[in-house]
mmCIF file with all atom_site columns, C-alpha atoms in Angstrom:
data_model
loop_
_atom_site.group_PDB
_atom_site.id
_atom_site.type_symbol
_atom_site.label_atom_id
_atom_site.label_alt_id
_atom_site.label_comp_id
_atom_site.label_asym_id
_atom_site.label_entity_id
_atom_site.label_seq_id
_atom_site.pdbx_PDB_ins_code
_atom_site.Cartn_x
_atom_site.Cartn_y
_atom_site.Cartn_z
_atom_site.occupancy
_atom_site.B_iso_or_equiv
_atom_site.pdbx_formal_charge
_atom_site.auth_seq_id
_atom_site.auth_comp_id
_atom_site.auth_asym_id
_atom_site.auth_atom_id
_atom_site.pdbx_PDB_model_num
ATOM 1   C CA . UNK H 1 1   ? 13.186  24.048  -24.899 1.00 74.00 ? 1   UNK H CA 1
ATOM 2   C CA . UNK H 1 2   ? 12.124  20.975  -27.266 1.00 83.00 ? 2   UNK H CA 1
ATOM 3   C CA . UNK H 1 3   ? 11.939  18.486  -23.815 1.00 84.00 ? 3   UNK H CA 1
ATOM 4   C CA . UNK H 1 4   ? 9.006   16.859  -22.347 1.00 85.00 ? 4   UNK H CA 1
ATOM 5   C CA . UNK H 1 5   ? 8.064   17.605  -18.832 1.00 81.00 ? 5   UNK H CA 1
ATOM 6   C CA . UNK H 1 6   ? 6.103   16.509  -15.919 1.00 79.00 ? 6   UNK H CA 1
ATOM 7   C CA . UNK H 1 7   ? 3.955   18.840  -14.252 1.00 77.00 ? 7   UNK H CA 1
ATOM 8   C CA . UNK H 1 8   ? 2.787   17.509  -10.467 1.00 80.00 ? 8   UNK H CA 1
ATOM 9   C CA . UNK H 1 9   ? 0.801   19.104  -7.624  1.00 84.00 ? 9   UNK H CA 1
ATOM 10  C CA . UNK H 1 10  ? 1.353   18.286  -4.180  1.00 85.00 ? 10  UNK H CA 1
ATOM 11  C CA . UNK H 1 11  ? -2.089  16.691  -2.685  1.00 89.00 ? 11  UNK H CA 1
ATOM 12  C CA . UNK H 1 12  ? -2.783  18.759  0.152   1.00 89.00 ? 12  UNK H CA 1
ATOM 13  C CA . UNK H 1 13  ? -4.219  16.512  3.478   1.00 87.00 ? 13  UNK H CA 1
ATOM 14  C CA . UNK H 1 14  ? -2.203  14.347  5.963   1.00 85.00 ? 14  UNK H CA 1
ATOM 15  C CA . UNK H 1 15  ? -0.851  10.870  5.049   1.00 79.00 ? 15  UNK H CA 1
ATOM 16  C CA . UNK H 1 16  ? -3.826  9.366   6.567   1.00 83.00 ? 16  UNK H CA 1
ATOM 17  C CA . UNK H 1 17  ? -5.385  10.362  3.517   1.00 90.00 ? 17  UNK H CA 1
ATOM 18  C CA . UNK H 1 18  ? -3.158  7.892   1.429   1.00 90.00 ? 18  UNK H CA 1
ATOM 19  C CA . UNK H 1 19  ? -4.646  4.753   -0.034  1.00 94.00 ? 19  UNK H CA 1
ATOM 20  C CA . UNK H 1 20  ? -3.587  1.869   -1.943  1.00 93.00 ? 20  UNK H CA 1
ATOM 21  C CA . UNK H 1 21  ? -4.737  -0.785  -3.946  1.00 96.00 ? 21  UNK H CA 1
ATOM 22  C CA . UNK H 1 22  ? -2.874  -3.878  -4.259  1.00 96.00 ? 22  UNK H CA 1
ATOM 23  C CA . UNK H 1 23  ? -4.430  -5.874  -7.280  1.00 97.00 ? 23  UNK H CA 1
ATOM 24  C CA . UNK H 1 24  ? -3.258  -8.738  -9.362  1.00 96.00 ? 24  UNK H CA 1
ATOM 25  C CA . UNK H 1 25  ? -4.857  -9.042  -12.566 1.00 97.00 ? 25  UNK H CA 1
ATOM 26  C CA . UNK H 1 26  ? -4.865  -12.230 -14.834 1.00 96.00 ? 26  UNK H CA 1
ATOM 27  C CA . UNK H 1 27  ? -4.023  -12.506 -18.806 1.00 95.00 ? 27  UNK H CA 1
ATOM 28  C CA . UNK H 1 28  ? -7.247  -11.926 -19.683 1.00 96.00 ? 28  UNK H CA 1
ATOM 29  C CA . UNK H 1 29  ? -8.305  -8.575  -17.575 1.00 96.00 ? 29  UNK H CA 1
ATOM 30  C CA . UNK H 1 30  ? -9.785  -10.851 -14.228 1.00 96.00 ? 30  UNK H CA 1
ATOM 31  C CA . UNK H 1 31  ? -9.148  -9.946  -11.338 1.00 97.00 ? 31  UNK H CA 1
ATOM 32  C CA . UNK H 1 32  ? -7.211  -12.716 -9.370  1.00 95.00 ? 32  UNK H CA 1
ATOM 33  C CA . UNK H 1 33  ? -6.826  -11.554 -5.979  1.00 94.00 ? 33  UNK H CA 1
ATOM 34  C CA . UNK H 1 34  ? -6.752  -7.558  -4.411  1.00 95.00 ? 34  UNK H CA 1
ATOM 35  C CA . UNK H 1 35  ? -6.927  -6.033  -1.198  1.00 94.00 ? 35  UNK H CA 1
ATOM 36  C CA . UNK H 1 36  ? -6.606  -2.125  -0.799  1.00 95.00 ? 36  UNK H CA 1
ATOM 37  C CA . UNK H 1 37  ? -4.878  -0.440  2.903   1.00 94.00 ? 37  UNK H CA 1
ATOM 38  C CA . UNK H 1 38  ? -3.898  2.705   4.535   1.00 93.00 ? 38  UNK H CA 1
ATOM 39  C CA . UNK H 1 39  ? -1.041  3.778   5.822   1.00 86.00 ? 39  UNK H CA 1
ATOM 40  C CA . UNK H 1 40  ? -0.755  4.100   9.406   1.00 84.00 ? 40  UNK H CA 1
ATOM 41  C CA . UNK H 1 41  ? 2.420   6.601   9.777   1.00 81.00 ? 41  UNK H CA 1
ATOM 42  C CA . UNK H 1 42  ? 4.905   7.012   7.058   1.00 80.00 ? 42  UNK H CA 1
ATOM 43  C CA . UNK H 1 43  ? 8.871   7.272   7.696   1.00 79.00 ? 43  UNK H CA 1
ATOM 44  C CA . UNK H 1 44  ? 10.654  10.411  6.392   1.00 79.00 ? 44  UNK H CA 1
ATOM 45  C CA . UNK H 1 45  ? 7.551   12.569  6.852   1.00 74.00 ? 45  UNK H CA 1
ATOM 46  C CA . UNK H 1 46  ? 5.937   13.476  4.365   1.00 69.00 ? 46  UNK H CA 1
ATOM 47  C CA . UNK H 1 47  ? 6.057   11.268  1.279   1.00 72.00 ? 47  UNK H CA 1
ATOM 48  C CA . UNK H 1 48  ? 7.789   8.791   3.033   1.00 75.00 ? 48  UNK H CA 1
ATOM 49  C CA . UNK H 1 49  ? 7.688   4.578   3.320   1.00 78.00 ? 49  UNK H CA 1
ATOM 50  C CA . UNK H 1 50  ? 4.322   3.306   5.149   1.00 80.00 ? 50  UNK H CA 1
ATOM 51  C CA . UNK H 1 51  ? 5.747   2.860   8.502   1.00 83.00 ? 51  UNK H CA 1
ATOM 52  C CA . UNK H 1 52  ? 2.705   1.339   9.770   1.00 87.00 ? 52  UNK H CA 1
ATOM 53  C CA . UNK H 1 53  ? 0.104   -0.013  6.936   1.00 90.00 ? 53  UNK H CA 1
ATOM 54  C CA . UNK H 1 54  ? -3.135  -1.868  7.410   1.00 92.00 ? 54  UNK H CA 1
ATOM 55  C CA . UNK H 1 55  ? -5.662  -3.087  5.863   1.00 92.00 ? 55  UNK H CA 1
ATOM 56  C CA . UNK H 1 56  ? -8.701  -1.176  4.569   1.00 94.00 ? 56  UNK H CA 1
ATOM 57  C CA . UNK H 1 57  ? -12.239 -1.364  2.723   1.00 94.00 ? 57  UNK H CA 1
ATOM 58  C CA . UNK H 1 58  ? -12.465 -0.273  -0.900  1.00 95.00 ? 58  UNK H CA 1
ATOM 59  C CA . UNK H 1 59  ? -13.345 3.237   -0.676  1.00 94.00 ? 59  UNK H CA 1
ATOM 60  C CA . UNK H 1 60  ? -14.487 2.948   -4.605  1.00 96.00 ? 60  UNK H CA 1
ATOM 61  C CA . UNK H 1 61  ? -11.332 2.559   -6.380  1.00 97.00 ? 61  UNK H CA 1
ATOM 62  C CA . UNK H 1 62  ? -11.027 -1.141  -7.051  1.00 97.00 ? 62  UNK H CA 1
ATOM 63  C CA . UNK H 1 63  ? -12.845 -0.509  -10.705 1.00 97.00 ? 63  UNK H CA 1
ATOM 64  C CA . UNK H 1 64  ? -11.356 2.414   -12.247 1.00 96.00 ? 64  UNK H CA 1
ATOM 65  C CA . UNK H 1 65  ? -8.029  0.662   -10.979 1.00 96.00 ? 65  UNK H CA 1
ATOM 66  C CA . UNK H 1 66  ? -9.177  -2.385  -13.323 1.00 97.00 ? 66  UNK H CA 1
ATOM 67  C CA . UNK H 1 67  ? -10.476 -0.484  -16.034 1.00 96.00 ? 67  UNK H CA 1
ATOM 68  C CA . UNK H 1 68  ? -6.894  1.254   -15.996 1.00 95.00 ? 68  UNK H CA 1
ATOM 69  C CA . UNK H 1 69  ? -4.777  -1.861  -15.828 1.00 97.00 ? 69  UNK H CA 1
ATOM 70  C CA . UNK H 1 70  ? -6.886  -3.394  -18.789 1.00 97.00 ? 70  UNK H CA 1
ATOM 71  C CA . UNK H 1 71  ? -6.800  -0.792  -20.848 1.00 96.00 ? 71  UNK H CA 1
ATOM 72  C CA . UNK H 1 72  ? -2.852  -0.316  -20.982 1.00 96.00 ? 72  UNK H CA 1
ATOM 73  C CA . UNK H 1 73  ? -2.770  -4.067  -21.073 1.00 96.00 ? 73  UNK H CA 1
ATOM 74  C CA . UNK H 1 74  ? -1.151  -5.142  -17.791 1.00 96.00 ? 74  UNK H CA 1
ATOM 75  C CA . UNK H 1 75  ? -1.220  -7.937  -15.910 1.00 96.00 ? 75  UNK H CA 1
ATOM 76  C CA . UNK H 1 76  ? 0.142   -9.124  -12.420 1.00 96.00 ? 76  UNK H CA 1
ATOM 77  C CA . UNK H 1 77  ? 0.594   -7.414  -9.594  1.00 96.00 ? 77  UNK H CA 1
ATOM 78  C CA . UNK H 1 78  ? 0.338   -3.630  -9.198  1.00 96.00 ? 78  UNK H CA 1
ATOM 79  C CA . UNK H 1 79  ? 0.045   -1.126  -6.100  1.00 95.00 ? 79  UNK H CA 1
ATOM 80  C CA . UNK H 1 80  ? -2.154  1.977   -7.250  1.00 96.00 ? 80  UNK H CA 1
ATOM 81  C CA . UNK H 1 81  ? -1.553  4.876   -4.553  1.00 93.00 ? 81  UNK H CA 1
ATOM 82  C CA . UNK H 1 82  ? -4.214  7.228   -4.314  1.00 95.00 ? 82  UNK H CA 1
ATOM 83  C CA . UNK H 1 83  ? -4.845  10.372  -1.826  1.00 93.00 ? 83  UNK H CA 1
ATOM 84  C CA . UNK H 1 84  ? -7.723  12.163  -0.918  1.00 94.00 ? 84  UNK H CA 1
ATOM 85  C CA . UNK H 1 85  ? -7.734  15.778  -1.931  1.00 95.00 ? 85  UNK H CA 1
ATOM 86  C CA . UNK H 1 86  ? -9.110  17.301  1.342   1.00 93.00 ? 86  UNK H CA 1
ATOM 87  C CA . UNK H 1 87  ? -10.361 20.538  -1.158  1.00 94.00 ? 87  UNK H CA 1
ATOM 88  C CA . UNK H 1 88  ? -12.440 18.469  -2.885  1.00 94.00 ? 88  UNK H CA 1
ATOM 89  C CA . UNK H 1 89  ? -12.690 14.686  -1.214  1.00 94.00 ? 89  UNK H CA 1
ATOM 90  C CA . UNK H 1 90  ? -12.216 13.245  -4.536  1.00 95.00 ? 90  UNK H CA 1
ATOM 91  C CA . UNK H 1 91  ? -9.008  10.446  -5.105  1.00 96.00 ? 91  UNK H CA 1
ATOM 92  C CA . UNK H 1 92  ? -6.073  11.805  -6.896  1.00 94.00 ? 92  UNK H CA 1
ATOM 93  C CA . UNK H 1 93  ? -3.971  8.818   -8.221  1.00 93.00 ? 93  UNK H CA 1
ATOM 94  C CA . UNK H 1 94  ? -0.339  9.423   -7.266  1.00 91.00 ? 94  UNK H CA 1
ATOM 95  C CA . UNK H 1 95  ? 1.552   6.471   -8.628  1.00 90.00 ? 95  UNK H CA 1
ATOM 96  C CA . UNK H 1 96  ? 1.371   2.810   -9.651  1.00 92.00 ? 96  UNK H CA 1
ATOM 97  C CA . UNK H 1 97  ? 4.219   0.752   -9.131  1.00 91.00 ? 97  UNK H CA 1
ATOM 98  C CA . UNK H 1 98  ? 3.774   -2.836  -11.212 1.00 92.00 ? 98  UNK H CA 1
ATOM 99  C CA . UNK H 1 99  ? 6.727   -4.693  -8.837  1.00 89.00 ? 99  UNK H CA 1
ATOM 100 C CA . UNK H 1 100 ? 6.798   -6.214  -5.533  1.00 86.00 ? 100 UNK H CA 1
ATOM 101 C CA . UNK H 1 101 ? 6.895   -3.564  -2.710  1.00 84.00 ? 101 UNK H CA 1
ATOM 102 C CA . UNK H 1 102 ? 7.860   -3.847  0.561   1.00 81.00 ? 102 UNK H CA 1
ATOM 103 C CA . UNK H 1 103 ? 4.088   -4.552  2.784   1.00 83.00 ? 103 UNK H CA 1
ATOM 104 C CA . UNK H 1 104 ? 3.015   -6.969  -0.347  1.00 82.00 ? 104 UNK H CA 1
ATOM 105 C CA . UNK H 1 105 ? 2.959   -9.530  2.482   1.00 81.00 ? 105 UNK H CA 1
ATOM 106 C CA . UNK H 1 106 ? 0.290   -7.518  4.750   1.00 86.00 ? 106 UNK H CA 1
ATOM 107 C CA . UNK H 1 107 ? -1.957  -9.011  1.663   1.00 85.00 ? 107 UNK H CA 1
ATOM 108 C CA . UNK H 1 108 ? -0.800  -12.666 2.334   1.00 83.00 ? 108 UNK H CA 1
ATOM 109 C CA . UNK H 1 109 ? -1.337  -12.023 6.430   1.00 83.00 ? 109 UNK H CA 1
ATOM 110 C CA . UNK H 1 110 ? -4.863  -11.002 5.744   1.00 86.00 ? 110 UNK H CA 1
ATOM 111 C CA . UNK H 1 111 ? -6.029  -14.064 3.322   1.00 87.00 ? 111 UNK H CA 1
ATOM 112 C CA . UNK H 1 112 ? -5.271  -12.480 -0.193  1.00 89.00 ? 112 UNK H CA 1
ATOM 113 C CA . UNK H 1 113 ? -2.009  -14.486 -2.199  1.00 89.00 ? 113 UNK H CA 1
ATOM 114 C CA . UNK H 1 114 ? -1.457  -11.929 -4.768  1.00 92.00 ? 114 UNK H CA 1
ATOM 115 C CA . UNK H 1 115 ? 2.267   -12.786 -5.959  1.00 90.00 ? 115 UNK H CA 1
ATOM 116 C CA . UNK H 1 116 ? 1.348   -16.339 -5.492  1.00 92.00 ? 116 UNK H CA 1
ATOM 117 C CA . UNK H 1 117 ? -1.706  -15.815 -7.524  1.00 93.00 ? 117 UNK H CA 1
ATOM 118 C CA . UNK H 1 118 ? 0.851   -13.883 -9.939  1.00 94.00 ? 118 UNK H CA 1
ATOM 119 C CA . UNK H 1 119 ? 3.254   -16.913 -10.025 1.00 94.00 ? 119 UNK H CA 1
ATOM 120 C CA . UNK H 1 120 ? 0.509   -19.382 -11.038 1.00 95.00 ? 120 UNK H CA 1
ATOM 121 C CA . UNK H 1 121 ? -0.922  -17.113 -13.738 1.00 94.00 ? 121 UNK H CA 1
ATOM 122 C CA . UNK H 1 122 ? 2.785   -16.368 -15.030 1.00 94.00 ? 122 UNK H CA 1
ATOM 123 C CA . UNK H 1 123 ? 3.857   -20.439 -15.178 1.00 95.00 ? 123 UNK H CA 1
ATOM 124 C CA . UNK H 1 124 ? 0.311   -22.220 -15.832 1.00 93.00 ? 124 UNK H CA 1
ATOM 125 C CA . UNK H 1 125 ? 0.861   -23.868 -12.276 1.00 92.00 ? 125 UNK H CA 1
ATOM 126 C CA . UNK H 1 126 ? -1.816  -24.250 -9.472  1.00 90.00 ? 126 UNK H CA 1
ATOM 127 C CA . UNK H 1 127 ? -0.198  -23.552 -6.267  1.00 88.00 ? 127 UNK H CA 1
ATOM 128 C CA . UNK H 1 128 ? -2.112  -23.511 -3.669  1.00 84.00 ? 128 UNK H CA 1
ATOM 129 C CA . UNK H 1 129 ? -2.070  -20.711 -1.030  1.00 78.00 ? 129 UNK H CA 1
ATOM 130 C CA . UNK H 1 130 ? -1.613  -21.415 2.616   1.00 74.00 ? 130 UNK H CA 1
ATOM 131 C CA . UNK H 1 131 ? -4.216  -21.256 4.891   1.00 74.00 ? 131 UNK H CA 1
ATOM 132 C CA . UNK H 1 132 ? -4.328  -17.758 6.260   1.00 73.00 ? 132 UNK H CA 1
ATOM 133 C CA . UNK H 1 133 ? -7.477  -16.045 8.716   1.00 72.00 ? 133 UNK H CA 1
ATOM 134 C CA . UNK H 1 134 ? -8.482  -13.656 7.008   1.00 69.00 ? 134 UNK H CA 1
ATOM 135 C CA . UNK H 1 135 ? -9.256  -10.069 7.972   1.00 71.00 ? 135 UNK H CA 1
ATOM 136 C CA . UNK H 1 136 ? -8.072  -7.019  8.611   1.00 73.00 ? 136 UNK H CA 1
ATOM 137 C CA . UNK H 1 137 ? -4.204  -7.084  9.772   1.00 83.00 ? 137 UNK H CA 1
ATOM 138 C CA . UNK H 1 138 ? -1.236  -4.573  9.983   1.00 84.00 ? 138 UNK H CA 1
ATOM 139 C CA . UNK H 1 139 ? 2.290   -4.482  8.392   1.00 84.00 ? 139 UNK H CA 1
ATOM 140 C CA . UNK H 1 140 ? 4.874   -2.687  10.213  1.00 86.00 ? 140 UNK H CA 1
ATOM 141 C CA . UNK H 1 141 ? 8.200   -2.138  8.436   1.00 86.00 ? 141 UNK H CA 1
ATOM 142 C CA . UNK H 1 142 ? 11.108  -3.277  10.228  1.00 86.00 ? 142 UNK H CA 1
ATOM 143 C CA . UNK H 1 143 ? 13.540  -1.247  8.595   1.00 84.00 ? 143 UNK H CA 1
ATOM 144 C CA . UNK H 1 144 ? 11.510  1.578   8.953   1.00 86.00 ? 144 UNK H CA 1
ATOM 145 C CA . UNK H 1 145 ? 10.975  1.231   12.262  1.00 88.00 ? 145 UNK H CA 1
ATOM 146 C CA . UNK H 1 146 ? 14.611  1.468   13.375  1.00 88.00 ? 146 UNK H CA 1
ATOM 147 C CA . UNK H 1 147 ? 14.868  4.591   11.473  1.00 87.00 ? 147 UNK H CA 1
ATOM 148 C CA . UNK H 1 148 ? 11.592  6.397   13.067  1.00 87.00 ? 148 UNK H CA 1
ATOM 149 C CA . UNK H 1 149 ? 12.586  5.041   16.371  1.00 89.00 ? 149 UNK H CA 1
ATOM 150 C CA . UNK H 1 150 ? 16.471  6.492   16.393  1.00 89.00 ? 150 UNK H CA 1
ATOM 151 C CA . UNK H 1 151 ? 15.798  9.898   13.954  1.00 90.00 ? 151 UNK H CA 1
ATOM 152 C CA . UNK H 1 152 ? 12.355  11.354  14.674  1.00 86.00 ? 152 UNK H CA 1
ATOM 153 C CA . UNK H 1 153 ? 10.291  9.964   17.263  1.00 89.00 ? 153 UNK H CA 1
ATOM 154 C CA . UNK H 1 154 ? 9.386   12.294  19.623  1.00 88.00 ? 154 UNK H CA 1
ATOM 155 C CA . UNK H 1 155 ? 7.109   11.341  22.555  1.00 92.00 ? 155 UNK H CA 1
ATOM 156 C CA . UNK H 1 156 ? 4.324   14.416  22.691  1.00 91.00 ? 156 UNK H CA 1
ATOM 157 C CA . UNK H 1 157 ? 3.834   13.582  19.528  1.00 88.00 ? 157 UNK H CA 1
ATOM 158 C CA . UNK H 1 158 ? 3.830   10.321  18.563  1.00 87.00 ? 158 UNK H CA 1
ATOM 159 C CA . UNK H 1 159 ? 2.402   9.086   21.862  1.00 89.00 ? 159 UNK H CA 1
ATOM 160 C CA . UNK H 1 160 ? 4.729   7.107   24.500  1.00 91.00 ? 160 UNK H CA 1
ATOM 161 C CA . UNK H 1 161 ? 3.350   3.573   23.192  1.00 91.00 ? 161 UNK H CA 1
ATOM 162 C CA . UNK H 1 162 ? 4.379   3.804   19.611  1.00 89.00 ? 162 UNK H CA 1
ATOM 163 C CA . UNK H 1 163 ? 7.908   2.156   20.047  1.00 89.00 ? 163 UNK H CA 1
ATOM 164 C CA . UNK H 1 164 ? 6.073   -0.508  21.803  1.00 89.00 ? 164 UNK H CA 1
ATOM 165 C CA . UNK H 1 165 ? 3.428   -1.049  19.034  1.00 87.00 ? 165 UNK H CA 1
ATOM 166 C CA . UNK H 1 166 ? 6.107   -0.346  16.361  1.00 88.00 ? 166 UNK H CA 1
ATOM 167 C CA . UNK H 1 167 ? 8.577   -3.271  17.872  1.00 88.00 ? 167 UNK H CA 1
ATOM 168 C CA . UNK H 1 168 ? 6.187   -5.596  17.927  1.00 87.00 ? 168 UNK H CA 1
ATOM 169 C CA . UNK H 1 169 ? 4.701   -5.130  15.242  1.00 84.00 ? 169 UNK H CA 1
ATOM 170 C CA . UNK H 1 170 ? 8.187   -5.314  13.026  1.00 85.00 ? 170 UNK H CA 1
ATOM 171 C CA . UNK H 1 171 ? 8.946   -8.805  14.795  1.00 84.00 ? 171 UNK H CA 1
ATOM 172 C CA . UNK H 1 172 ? 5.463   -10.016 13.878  1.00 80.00 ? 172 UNK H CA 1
ATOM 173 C CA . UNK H 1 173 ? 6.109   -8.599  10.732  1.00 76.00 ? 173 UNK H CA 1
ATOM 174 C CA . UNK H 1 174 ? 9.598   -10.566 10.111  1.00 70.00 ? 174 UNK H CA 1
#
C-alpha cells in the first residue's frame, strides 16, 4: 500500500523477565552514571507501569546498550527495556525511551545521580550529588499503587501483604 510498517512480536515469559537499563552517557560516548533493575509487578497486567521496581545486577547488557547509544549519537539519559525470551534465554530489546520516566529516582535512592549527572554534562556545571548509601533499593509507584490496590488486587493471588508492602513502599517512595 506504499506505507511503512512496524512488525512486533510479543516476548513470551512473565514480567519478571523484564529488565532495564538506566544509563546516562556523556558528549563524548562515556558513560557517566547507570544502574540497570527489574520490575517487581507491573500495573495493568501485562505491559503495564513497573508497579514495584528494584534494583538489579547487569545481566550483560550494559555494553551493547553503549555501543547502541554511541553509534546513533546520543547522549543523556536513556532507559533501554529488555525481556528475556523464555524460548531461547536470549534479551530481546523492547524499547528505549531517551526522557525522564517515572522510577528515574530508584537510581538516585541507590547511589547513582543520572539526571544530575545529565544536568552537569548539559550546562558545563559540577553539581555535586547528595550523599546517598548505596545499594540495592526499591521504587514503588504511588500512582500505581492506588490503581492495583482499588482495580485488581486480589488476595490468593497477590498474597495478603502486598497492600502493606505496596503502601509503604509508595510513601517511602514520595
Amino acid at each position: 500500500a506504499g506505507f511503512p510498517a512496524i512488525l512486533q512480536e510479543a516476548v513470551p515469559g512473565p514480567f519478571a523477565n523484564l529488565v532495564t537499563l538506566a544509563i546516562c552517557l556523556g558528549r563524548d560516548g562515556r558513560v557517566l552514571d547507570w544502574f540497570a533493575a527489574r520490575k517487581q509487578y507491573e500495573y495493568p497486567e501485562p505491559f503495564g507501569d513497573g508497579l514495584i521496581v528494584k534494583t538489579v545486577r547487569d545481566p550483560g547488557l550494559l555494553e551493547p546498550c553503549v555501543r547502541l547509544l554511541r553509534e546513533i549519537g546520543y547522549w543523556g539519559i536513556c532507559d533501554i527495556e529488555f525481556k528475556r525470551d523464555q524460548r531461547t534465554g536470549e534479551y530481546r530489546i523492547l524499547d528505549a525511551n531517551p526522557r525522564t520516566w517515572l522510577w528515574l529516582n530508584l537510581g538516585t535512592r541507590s547511589g547513582h545521580a543520572l539526571l544530575l549527572r545529565a544536568y552537569n554534562e548539559a550546562t558545563g556545571l559540577q553539581v555535586v550529588p547528595p550523599a546517598t548509601k548505596a545499594g540495592d533499593k526499591e521504587w514503588v509507584s504511588p500512582r500505581g499503587s492506588m490503581a492495583f490496590l482499588t482495580r485488581c488486587y486480589r488476595p490468593r493471588r497477590h498474597g495478603l501483604l502486598l497492600p502493606l508492602r505496596l503502601m509503604l513502599g509508595a510513601a517511602s517512595t514520595i
